[in-house]
Coordinates of N, CA and C in Angstrom, one line a residue:
X1 N 16.4 30.0 30.4 CA 17.3 28.8 30.2 C 17.9 29.0 28.8
X2 N 19.1 28.6 28.6 CA 19.8 28.6 27.3 C 19.1 27.8 26.3
X3 N 19.0 28.4 25.1 CA 18.2 27.7 24.0 C 18.8 26.4 23.6
X4 N 20.1 26.3 23.5 CA 20.7 25.0 23.2 C 20.4 23.9 24.3
X5 N 20.5 24.3 25.5 CA 20.2 23.4 26.6 C 18.7 23.0 26.6
X6 N 17.8 23.9 26.3 CA 16.4 23.5 26.1 C 16.2 22.5 25.0
X7 N 16.9 22.7 23.9 CA 16.8 21.7 22.8 C 17.3 20.4 23.2
X8 N 18.5 20.3 23.8 CA 19.1 19.0 24.2 C 18.2 18.3 25.2
X9 N 17.7 19.1 26.2 CA 16.8 18.5 27.2 C 15.6 17.9 26.6
X10 N 15.0 18.6 25.6 CA 13.8 18.1 25.0 C 14.1 16.8 24.2
X11 N 15.1 16.8 23.4 CA 15.5 15.6 22.6 C 15.8 14.4 23.5
X12 N 16.6 14.6 24.6 CA 16.9 13.5 25.4 C 15.7 13.0 26.2
X13 N 14.9 13.8 26.6 CA 13.7 13.4 27.4 C 12.7 12.6 26.5
X14 N 12.4 13.2 25.3 CA 11.5 12.5 24.4 C 12.1 11.3 23.7
X15 N 13.4 11.3 23.7 CA 14.1 10.1 23.1 C 14.2 9.0 24.0
X16 N 13.9 9.1 25.3 CA 13.9 8.0 26.2 C 12.6 7.6 26.8
X17 N 11.5 8.3 26.5 CA 10.2 8.0 27.1 C 9.7 6.6 26.6
X18 N 10.2 6.2 25.4 CA 9.7 4.9 24.8 C 10.0 3.8 25.8
X19 N 11.1 3.9 26.5 CA 11.5 2.8 27.4 C 10.4 2.5 28.4
X20 N 9.9 3.6 29.0 CA 8.8 3.5 30.0 C 7.5 3.1 29.4
X21 N 7.3 3.5 28.1 CA 6.1 3.1 27.4 C 6.1 1.6 27.2
X22 N 7.2 1.1 26.8 CA 7.4 -0.3 26.5 C 7.1 -1.2 27.8
X23 N 7.6 -0.6 29.0 CA 7.4 -1.3 30.2 C 6.0 -1.4 30.7
X24 N 5.1 -0.5 30.1 CA 3.7 -0.5 30.5 C 2.8 -1.4 29.7
X25 N 3.3 -1.8 28.5 CA 2.5 -2.6 27.6 C 2.0 -3.9 28.2
X26 N 0.7 -4.1 28.1 CA 0.1 -5.4 28.6 C -0.4 -5.3 30.0
X27 N 0.0 -4.4 30.8 CA -0.5 -4.3 32.2 C -1.9 -3.8 32.3
X28 N -2.2 -2.8 31.5 CA -3.5 -2.2 31.5 C -3.8 -1.8 30.0
X29 N -5.1 -1.6 29.6 CA -5.4 -1.1 28.3 C -4.6 0.2 28.0
X30 N -4.2 0.3 26.7 CA -3.3 1.4 26.3 C -4.0 2.8 26.6
X31 N -5.3 2.9 26.3 CA -5.9 4.2 26.5 C -5.9 4.5 28.0
X32 N -6.1 3.5 28.9 CA -6.1 3.8 30.3 C -4.7 4.2 30.8
X33 N -3.6 3.6 30.2 CA -2.3 4.0 30.5 C -2.0 5.5 30.2
X34 N -2.5 5.9 29.0 CA -2.3 7.2 28.5 C -3.1 8.2 29.4
X35 N -4.3 7.8 29.8 CA -5.1 8.6 30.7 C -4.4 8.8 32.1
X36 N -3.8 7.7 32.6 CA -3.1 7.9 33.9 C -2.0 8.9 33.7
X37 N -1.2 8.8 32.6 CA -0.1 9.7 32.3 C -0.5 11.1 32.2
X38 N -1.6 11.4 31.5 CA -2.1 12.8 31.3 C -2.7 13.3 32.6
X39 N -3.4 12.5 33.3 CA -4.0 12.9 34.6 C -3.0 13.3 35.6
X40 N -1.8 12.6 35.6 CA -0.8 12.9 36.6 C 0.0 14.1 36.1
X41 N 0.1 14.5 35.0 CA 0.8 15.7 34.6 C 0.1 17.0 34.7
X42 N 6.2 9.3 14.1 CA 7.1 9.0 13.1 C 8.2 9.1 12.2
X43 N 9.5 9.3 9.5 CA 10.9 9.0 9.5 C 11.2 7.8 8.6
X44 N 11.1 7.9 7.3 CA 11.2 6.7 6.4 C 12.6 6.1 6.4
X45 N 13.7 6.8 6.3 CA 15.0 6.2 6.2 C 15.3 5.4 7.5
X46 N 15.2 5.8 8.7 CA 15.5 5.0 9.8 C 14.7 3.7 9.9
X47 N 13.5 3.7 9.4 CA 12.6 2.6 9.6 C 12.3 1.9 8.3
X48 N 13.1 2.2 7.2 CA 12.8 1.6 5.9 C 12.8 0.1 5.9
X49 N 13.8 -0.5 6.6 CA 13.8 -2.0 6.6 C 12.6 -2.6 7.3
X50 N 12.2 -2.0 8.4 CA 11.1 -2.5 9.2 C 9.8 -2.3 8.4
X51 N 9.6 -1.2 7.7 CA 8.4 -0.9 7.1 C 8.2 -1.7 5.8
X52 N 9.2 -1.9 5.0 CA 9.1 -2.4 3.7 C 9.5 -3.9 3.6
X53 N 9.9 -4.5 4.7 CA 10.1 -5.9 4.6 C 9.0 -6.7 5.4
X54 N 8.4 -6.0 6.3 CA 7.3 -6.6 7.1 C 6.0 -5.7 7.0
X55 N 5.8 -5.1 5.9 CA 4.6 -4.2 5.7 C 3.3 -5.0 5.7
X56 N 2.5 -4.8 6.7 CA 1.2 -5.5 6.8 C 0.1 -4.5 7.3
X57 N -1.0 -5.0 7.6 CA -2.1 -4.1 8.1 C -1.7 -3.3 9.3
X58 N -1.1 -4.0 10.2 CA -0.7 -3.3 11.5 C 0.3 -2.2 11.2
X59 N 1.2 -2.4 10.3 CA 2.2 -1.4 9.9 C 1.5 -0.2 9.3
X60 N 0.6 -0.5 8.4 CA -0.1 0.6 7.7 C -0.9 1.4 8.7
X61 N -1.6 0.7 9.6 CA -2.3 1.5 10.7 C -1.3 2.3 11.5
X62 N -0.2 1.8 11.8 CA 0.8 2.5 12.6 C 1.3 3.8 11.8
X63 N 1.5 3.6 10.5 CA 1.9 4.8 9.7 C 0.8 5.8 9.7
X64 N -0.4 5.4 9.6 CA -1.6 6.3 9.5 C -1.7 7.1 10.8
X65 N -1.6 6.3 12.0 CA -1.6 7.0 13.3 C -0.4 8.0 13.5
X66 N 0.7 7.6 13.0 CA 1.9 8.5 13.1 C 1.7 9.7 12.3
X67 N 1.1 9.6 11.1 CA 0.8 10.8 10.3 C -0.3 11.7 11.0
X68 N -1.3 11.0 11.5 CA -2.3 11.8 12.3 C -1.7 12.5 13.5
X69 N -0.8 11.8 14.2 CA -0.1 12.4 15.3 C 0.7 13.6 15.0
X70 N 1.4 13.5 13.8 CA 2.2 14.6 13.3 C 1.3 15.8 13.0
X71 N 0.2 15.5 12.4 CA -0.8 16.6 12.1 C -1.2 17.3 13.4
X72 N -1.6 16.5 14.4 CA -2.1 17.1 15.6 C -1.0 17.8 16.4
X73 N 0.3 17.3 16.3 CA 1.4 18.0 16.9 C 1.6 19.4 16.2
X74 N 1.4 19.4 14.9 CA 1.6 20.7 14.2 C 0.5 21.7 14.6
X75 N -0.7 21.2 14.8 CA -1.8 22.1 15.4 C -1.4 22.6 16.7
X76 N -0.8 21.7 17.5 CA -0.3 22.1 18.9 C 0.7 23.2 18.8
X77 N 1.6 23.1 17.8 CA 2.6 24.1 17.6 C 2.0 25.5 17.4
X78 N 1.0 25.5 16.5 CA 0.3 26.7 16.2 C -0.4 27.3 17.5
X79 N -1.0 26.4 18.2 CA -1.6 26.8 19.5 C -0.6 27.4 20.5
X80 N 0.6 26.8 20.5 CA 1.7 27.3 21.3 C 2.1 28.7 20.9
X81 N 2.2 28.9 19.6 CA 2.5 30.3 19.2 C 1.5 31.3 19.6
X82 N 0.2 30.9 19.5 CA -0.9 31.8 19.9 C -0.8 32.1 21.4
X83 N -0.6 31.0 22.2 CA -0.5 31.2 23.6 C 0.6 32.1 24.0
X84 N 1.8 32.0 23.3 CA 2.9 32.8 23.6 C 2.5 34.3 23.3
X85 N 1.9 34.5 22.1 CA 1.5 35.8 21.8 C 0.5 36.5 22.8
X86 N -0.3 35.6 23.4 CA -1.3 36.1 24.4 C -0.7 36.2 25.8
X87 N 0.6 35.8 26.0 CA 1.3 35.9 27.2 C 1.1 34.7 28.2
X88 N 0.6 33.6 27.7 CA 0.4 32.4 28.5 C 1.7 31.7 28.7
X89 N 2.0 31.4 29.9 CA 3.3 30.7 30.2 C 3.3 29.3 29.8
X90 N 4.4 28.7 29.4 CA 4.4 27.3 29.0 C 3.9 26.4 30.1
X91 N 4.2 26.6 31.3 CA 3.7 25.8 32.4 C 2.2 25.8 32.5
X92 N 1.6 26.9 32.4 CA 0.2 27.0 32.4 C -0.5 26.3 31.2
X93 N 0.1 26.6 30.0 CA -0.4 25.9 28.8 C -0.3 24.4 28.9
X94 N 0.8 23.9 29.5 CA 1.0 22.5 29.6 C 0.0 21.9 30.6
X95 N -0.3 22.6 31.6 CA -1.3 22.1 32.6 C -2.7 22.0 32.0
X96 N -3.1 23.1 31.3 CA -4.4 23.0 30.6 C -4.4 21.9 29.5
X97 N -3.4 21.7 28.8 CA -3.3 20.7 27.8 C -3.5 19.3 28.3
X98 N -2.7 19.0 29.4 CA -2.8 17.7 30.1 C -4.2 17.5 30.7
X99 N -4.7 18.6 31.3 CA -6.0 18.4 31.9 C -7.1 18.1 30.9
X100 N -7.1 18.8 29.8 CA -8.1 18.6 28.8 C -7.9 17.2 28.1
X101 N -6.6 16.8 28.0 CA -6.3 15.5 27.4 C -6.9 14.4 28.3
X102 N -6.6 14.6 29.6 CA -7.1 13.6 30.6 C -8.6 13.5 30.6
X103 N -9.3 14.6 30.4 CA -10.8 14.6 30.4 C -11.3 13.9 29.2
X104 N -10.7 14.1 28.0 CA -11.1 13.5 26.8 C -10.9 12.0 26.9
X105 N -9.7 11.6 27.4 CA -9.4 10.1 27.6 C -10.4 9.4 28.5
X106 N -10.7 10.1 29.6 CA -11.6 9.5 30.6 C -13.0 9.3 30.0
X107 N -13.4 10.3 29.2 CA -14.7 10.2 28.4 C -14.7 9.0 27.5
X108 N -13.6 8.8 26.7 CA -13.4 7.7 25.8 C -13.4 6.3 26.5
X109 N -12.7 6.3 27.7 CA -12.6 5.1 28.5 C -14.0 4.7 28.9
X110 N -14.8 5.6 29.5 CA -16.1 5.3 30.0 C -17.0 5.0 28.8
X111 N -16.9 5.6 27.7 CA -17.8 5.4 26.5 C -17.5 4.0 25.9
X112 N -16.3 3.6 25.9 CA -16.0 2.3 25.3 C -16.0 1.1 26.3
X113 N -16.2 1.4 27.6 CA -16.3 0.4 28.6 C -15.0 -0.3 29.0
X114 N -13.9 0.4 28.8 CA -12.6 -0.3 29.1 C -12.4 -0.3 30.7
X115 N -11.9 -1.4 31.2 CA -11.7 -1.4 32.6 C -10.6 -0.5 33.1
X116 N -10.8 0.2 34.2 CA -9.8 1.0 34.8 C -9.0 0.2 35.8
X117 N -7.9 -0.4 35.3 CA -7.1 -1.3 36.1 C -6.0 -0.6 36.8
X118 N -5.8 -1.0 38.1 CA -4.6 -0.6 38.9 C -3.7 -1.7 39.0
X119 N -2.6 -1.8 38.2 CA -1.8 -3.0 38.2 C -0.8 -3.1 39.5
X120 N -0.4 -4.3 39.8 CA 0.6 -4.4 40.8 C 2.0 -4.4 40.2
X121 N 3.0 -4.2 41.0 CA 4.4 -4.3 40.5 C 5.0 -2.9 40.3
X122 N 6.2 -2.8 40.7 CA 6.9 -1.5 40.7 C 7.3 -1.0 39.3
X123 N 7.5 -2.0 38.4 CA 7.9 -1.6 37.0 C 6.9 -0.7 36.4
X124 N 5.6 -1.0 36.4 CA 4.6 -0.2 35.7 C 4.5 1.2 36.4
X125 N 4.5 1.2 37.7 CA 4.4 2.5 38.4 C 5.6 3.4 38.2
X126 N 6.8 2.8 38.1 CA 8.0 3.6 37.9 C 8.0 4.2 36.5
X127 N 7.5 3.3 35.5 CA 7.4 3.8 34.2 C 6.3 4.9 34.1
X128 N 5.2 4.8 34.8 CA 4.2 5.8 34.8 C 4.7 7.1 35.4
X129 N 5.5 7.0 36.5 CA 6.0 8.2 37.1 C 6.9 9.0 36.1
X130 N 7.7 8.2 35.4 CA 8.6 8.8 34.4 C 7.8 9.5 33.3
X131 N 6.8 8.8 32.8 CA 5.9 9.3 31.7 C 5.0 10.5 32.1
X132 N 4.7 10.5 33.4 CA 3.8 11.5 33.9 C 4.5 12.8 34.3
X133 N 5.8 12.6 34.8 CA 6.5 13.8 35.3 C 7.6 14.2 34.3
X134 N 8.5 13.3 33.9 CA 9.6 13.7 33.1 C 9.2 14.0 31.6
X135 N 8.4 13.0 31.1 CA 8.0 13.1 29.7 C 7.1 14.4 29.4
X136 N 5.9 14.5 30.0 CA 5.1 15.6 29.6 C 5.4 16.9 30.4
X137 N 5.6 16.8 31.7 CA 5.8 18.0 32.5 C 7.1 18.7 32.1
X138 N 8.2 18.0 32.2 CA 9.5 18.5 31.9 C 9.7 18.7 30.4
X139 N 9.5 17.6 29.7 CA 9.7 17.6 28.2 C 8.9 18.6 27.5
X140 N 7.6 18.7 27.8 CA 6.7 19.6 27.1 C 7.0 21.0 27.5
X141 N 7.4 21.2 28.8 CA 7.7 22.6 29.2 C 8.9 23.1 28.6
X142 N 10.0 22.2 28.5 CA 11.2 22.7 27.8 C 10.9 22.9 26.3
X143 N 10.0 22.1 25.7 CA 9.7 22.3 24.3 C 8.9 23.6 24.1
X144 N 7.9 23.8 25.0 CA 7.1 25.1 24.8 C 8.0 26.3 25.1
X145 N 9.0 26.2 26.0 CA 9.9 27.3 26.2 C 10.8 27.5 24.9
X146 N 11.1 26.4 24.3 CA 11.9 26.5 23.0 C 11.0 27.2 21.9
X147 N 9.8 26.8 21.8 CA 8.9 27.4 20.9 C 8.8 28.9 21.1
X148 N 8.7 29.3 22.4 CA 8.6 30.7 22.8 C 9.9 31.4 22.4
X149 N 11.0 30.8 22.5 CA 12.3 31.5 22.2 C 12.6 31.6 20.8
X150 N 12.4 30.5 20.0 CA 12.9 30.4 18.6 C 11.8 30.2 17.6
X151 N 10.6 30.0 18.1 CA 9.5 29.8 17.1 C 9.2 28.3 16.9
X152 N 8.0 28.0 16.4 CA 7.6 26.6 16.3 C 8.3 25.9 15.2
X153 N 8.6 26.6 14.1 CA 9.3 25.9 12.9 C 10.7 25.4 13.3
X154 N 11.5 26.2 14.0 CA 12.8 25.7 14.4 C 12.7 24.7 15.6
X155 N 11.8 25.0 16.5 CA 11.6 24.1 17.7 C 11.2 22.7 17.2
X156 N 10.4 22.7 16.1 CA 9.9 21.4 15.6 C 11.1 20.5 15.1
X157 N 12.2 21.0 14.9 CA 13.4 20.2 14.4 C 13.7 19.2 15.5
X158 N 13.4 19.5 16.7 CA 13.7 18.5 17.8 C 12.9 17.2 17.6
X159 N 11.7 17.3 17.0 CA 11.0 16.0 16.7 C 11.6 15.2 15.7
X160 N 12.5 15.7 14.9 CA 13.2 14.9 13.9 C 14.4 14.3 14.5
X161 N 14.9 14.8 15.6 CA 16.1 14.3 16.2 C 15.9 13.3 17.3
X162 N 14.8 13.4 18.1 CA 14.7 12.5 19.2 C 14.4 11.1 18.8
X163 N 13.9 10.8 17.6 CA 13.8 9.3 17.2 C 15.2 8.7 17.1
X164 N 16.2 9.6 16.7 CA 17.6 9.1 16.6 C 18.1 8.7 17.9
X165 N 17.8 9.5 19.0 CA 18.2 9.1 20.3 C 17.5 7.8 20.7
X166 N 16.2 7.6 20.4 CA 15.5 6.4 20.7 C 16.2 5.2 20.1
X167 N 16.6 5.3 18.8 CA 17.3 4.2 18.1 C 18.6 3.9 18.7
X168 N 19.4 4.9 19.1 CA 20.7 4.7 19.8 C 20.5 3.9 21.1
X169 N 19.5 4.3 21.9 CA 19.2 3.6 23.1 C 18.7 2.2 22.9
X170 N 17.9 2.0 21.8 CA 17.4 0.7 21.5 C 18.5 -0.2 21.1
X171 N 19.6 0.4 20.5 CA 20.8 -0.4 20.1 C 21.4 -1.0 21.4
X172 N 21.5 -0.2 22.4 CA 22.1 -0.6 23.7 C 21.3 -1.6 24.5
X173 N 20.0 -1.3 24.5 CA 19.1 -2.1 25.4 C 18.3 -3.2 24.8
X174 N 18.1 -3.1 23.4 CA 17.2 -4.1 22.8 C 17.9 -4.8 21.6
X175 N 19.2 -4.4 21.4 CA 19.9 -5.1 20.3 C 19.4 -4.7 18.9
X176 N 19.0 -3.4 18.8 CA 18.5 -2.9 17.4 C 19.6 -3.1 16.4
X177 N 19.3 -3.6 15.2 CA 20.2 -3.8 14.2 C 20.1 -2.7 13.2
X178 N 21.2 -1.9 13.0 CA 21.2 -0.8 12.1 C 21.4 -1.3 10.6
X179 N 20.6 -0.7 9.7 CA 20.8 -1.0 8.3 C 21.4 0.3 7.7
X180 N 21.8 0.2 6.4 CA 22.4 1.4 5.8 C 21.4 2.5 5.7
X181 N 20.2 2.2 5.5 CA 19.2 3.2 5.4 C 18.9 3.9 6.7
X182 N 18.9 3.1 7.8 CA 18.8 3.7 9.2 C 20.0 4.6 9.5
X183 N 21.2 4.1 9.1 CA 22.4 4.9 9.4 C 22.4 6.2 8.6
X184 N 21.7 6.2 7.4 CA 21.6 7.4 6.6 C 20.7 8.5 7.2
X185 N 19.8 8.0 8.0 CA 18.8 8.9 8.6 C 19.4 10.1 9.3
X186 N 20.3 9.8 10.3 CA 20.9 10.9 11.0 C 21.7 11.9 10.1
X187 N 22.3 11.3 9.0 CA 23.0 12.2 8.1 C 22.2 13.2 7.4
X188 N 20.9 12.9 7.2 CA 20.0 13.9 6.6 C 19.7 15.0 7.6
X189 N 19.9 14.7 8.9 CA 19.6 15.8 9.9 C 20.9 16.5 10.3
X190 N 22.0 16.2 9.8 CA 23.3 16.7 10.2 C 23.4 18.2 9.9
X191 N 22.7 18.7 8.8 CA 22.8 20.1 8.4 C 21.7 20.9 9.2
X192 N 22.2 21.8 10.0 CA 21.2 22.6 10.7 C 20.5 23.6 9.8
X193 N 19.2 23.7 10.0 CA 18.4 24.6 9.1 C 18.8 26.1 9.4
X194 N 18.7 26.9 8.4 CA 19.1 28.3 8.6 C 18.3 28.9 9.8
X195 N 19.1 29.6 10.6 CA 18.5 30.2 11.8 C 18.3 29.4 13.0
X196 N 18.8 28.1 12.9 CA 18.7 27.2 14.0 C 19.6 27.7 15.1
X197 N 19.3 27.5 16.4 CA 20.1 28.0 17.5 C 21.5 27.4 17.4
X198 N 22.5 28.3 17.3 CA 23.9 27.8 17.3 C 24.4 27.6 15.9
X199 N 23.5 27.8 14.9 CA 24.0 27.6 13.5 C 24.8 28.8 13.0
X200 N 24.4 29.9 13.5 CA 25.1 31.2 13.1 C 24.6 31.7 11.8
X201 N 23.4 31.1 11.3 CA 22.9 31.5 10.0 C 21.5 32.0 10.2

């Protein structure tokens, strides 16, 4: 598949999964929702206003988790490079990753005594289908293919772009109010890094 197409597909998919995540909130415990998803398969400028006008304990915890998630994502990139060097296909790597993730989540669910709830209503299940199939299976596969083609450093640029997609969609569906700092965020991303696909450098 064309490298530019892989990049666009990854950005669009991961930039829209938040809609389905938001639709699942409250129906079942968060960890259980993530387990269902796996089993079936952060950016200071844009969020400056939200972080520094309503900074509280929950915001700090969110920042900490975002930082931890970024670290884990970086480890995943390194694992992807190793898998590529060993000849492991992105589809196979994705299946193993989701399977191990589901096993860990199920262990945590059982250890913490969280109820495994099966909610009623089409909204939750439609969101789950999107998060289980489009988000991880398609999104991660296109991302891993991107890593395979251009390397983890350049592919990681997608993770800086898809939050911008999420903000644009939030503007349409949730009435997100842009501030000058939020608008400045995409400007920082407008210059393609040297060697980025299509940059010619």
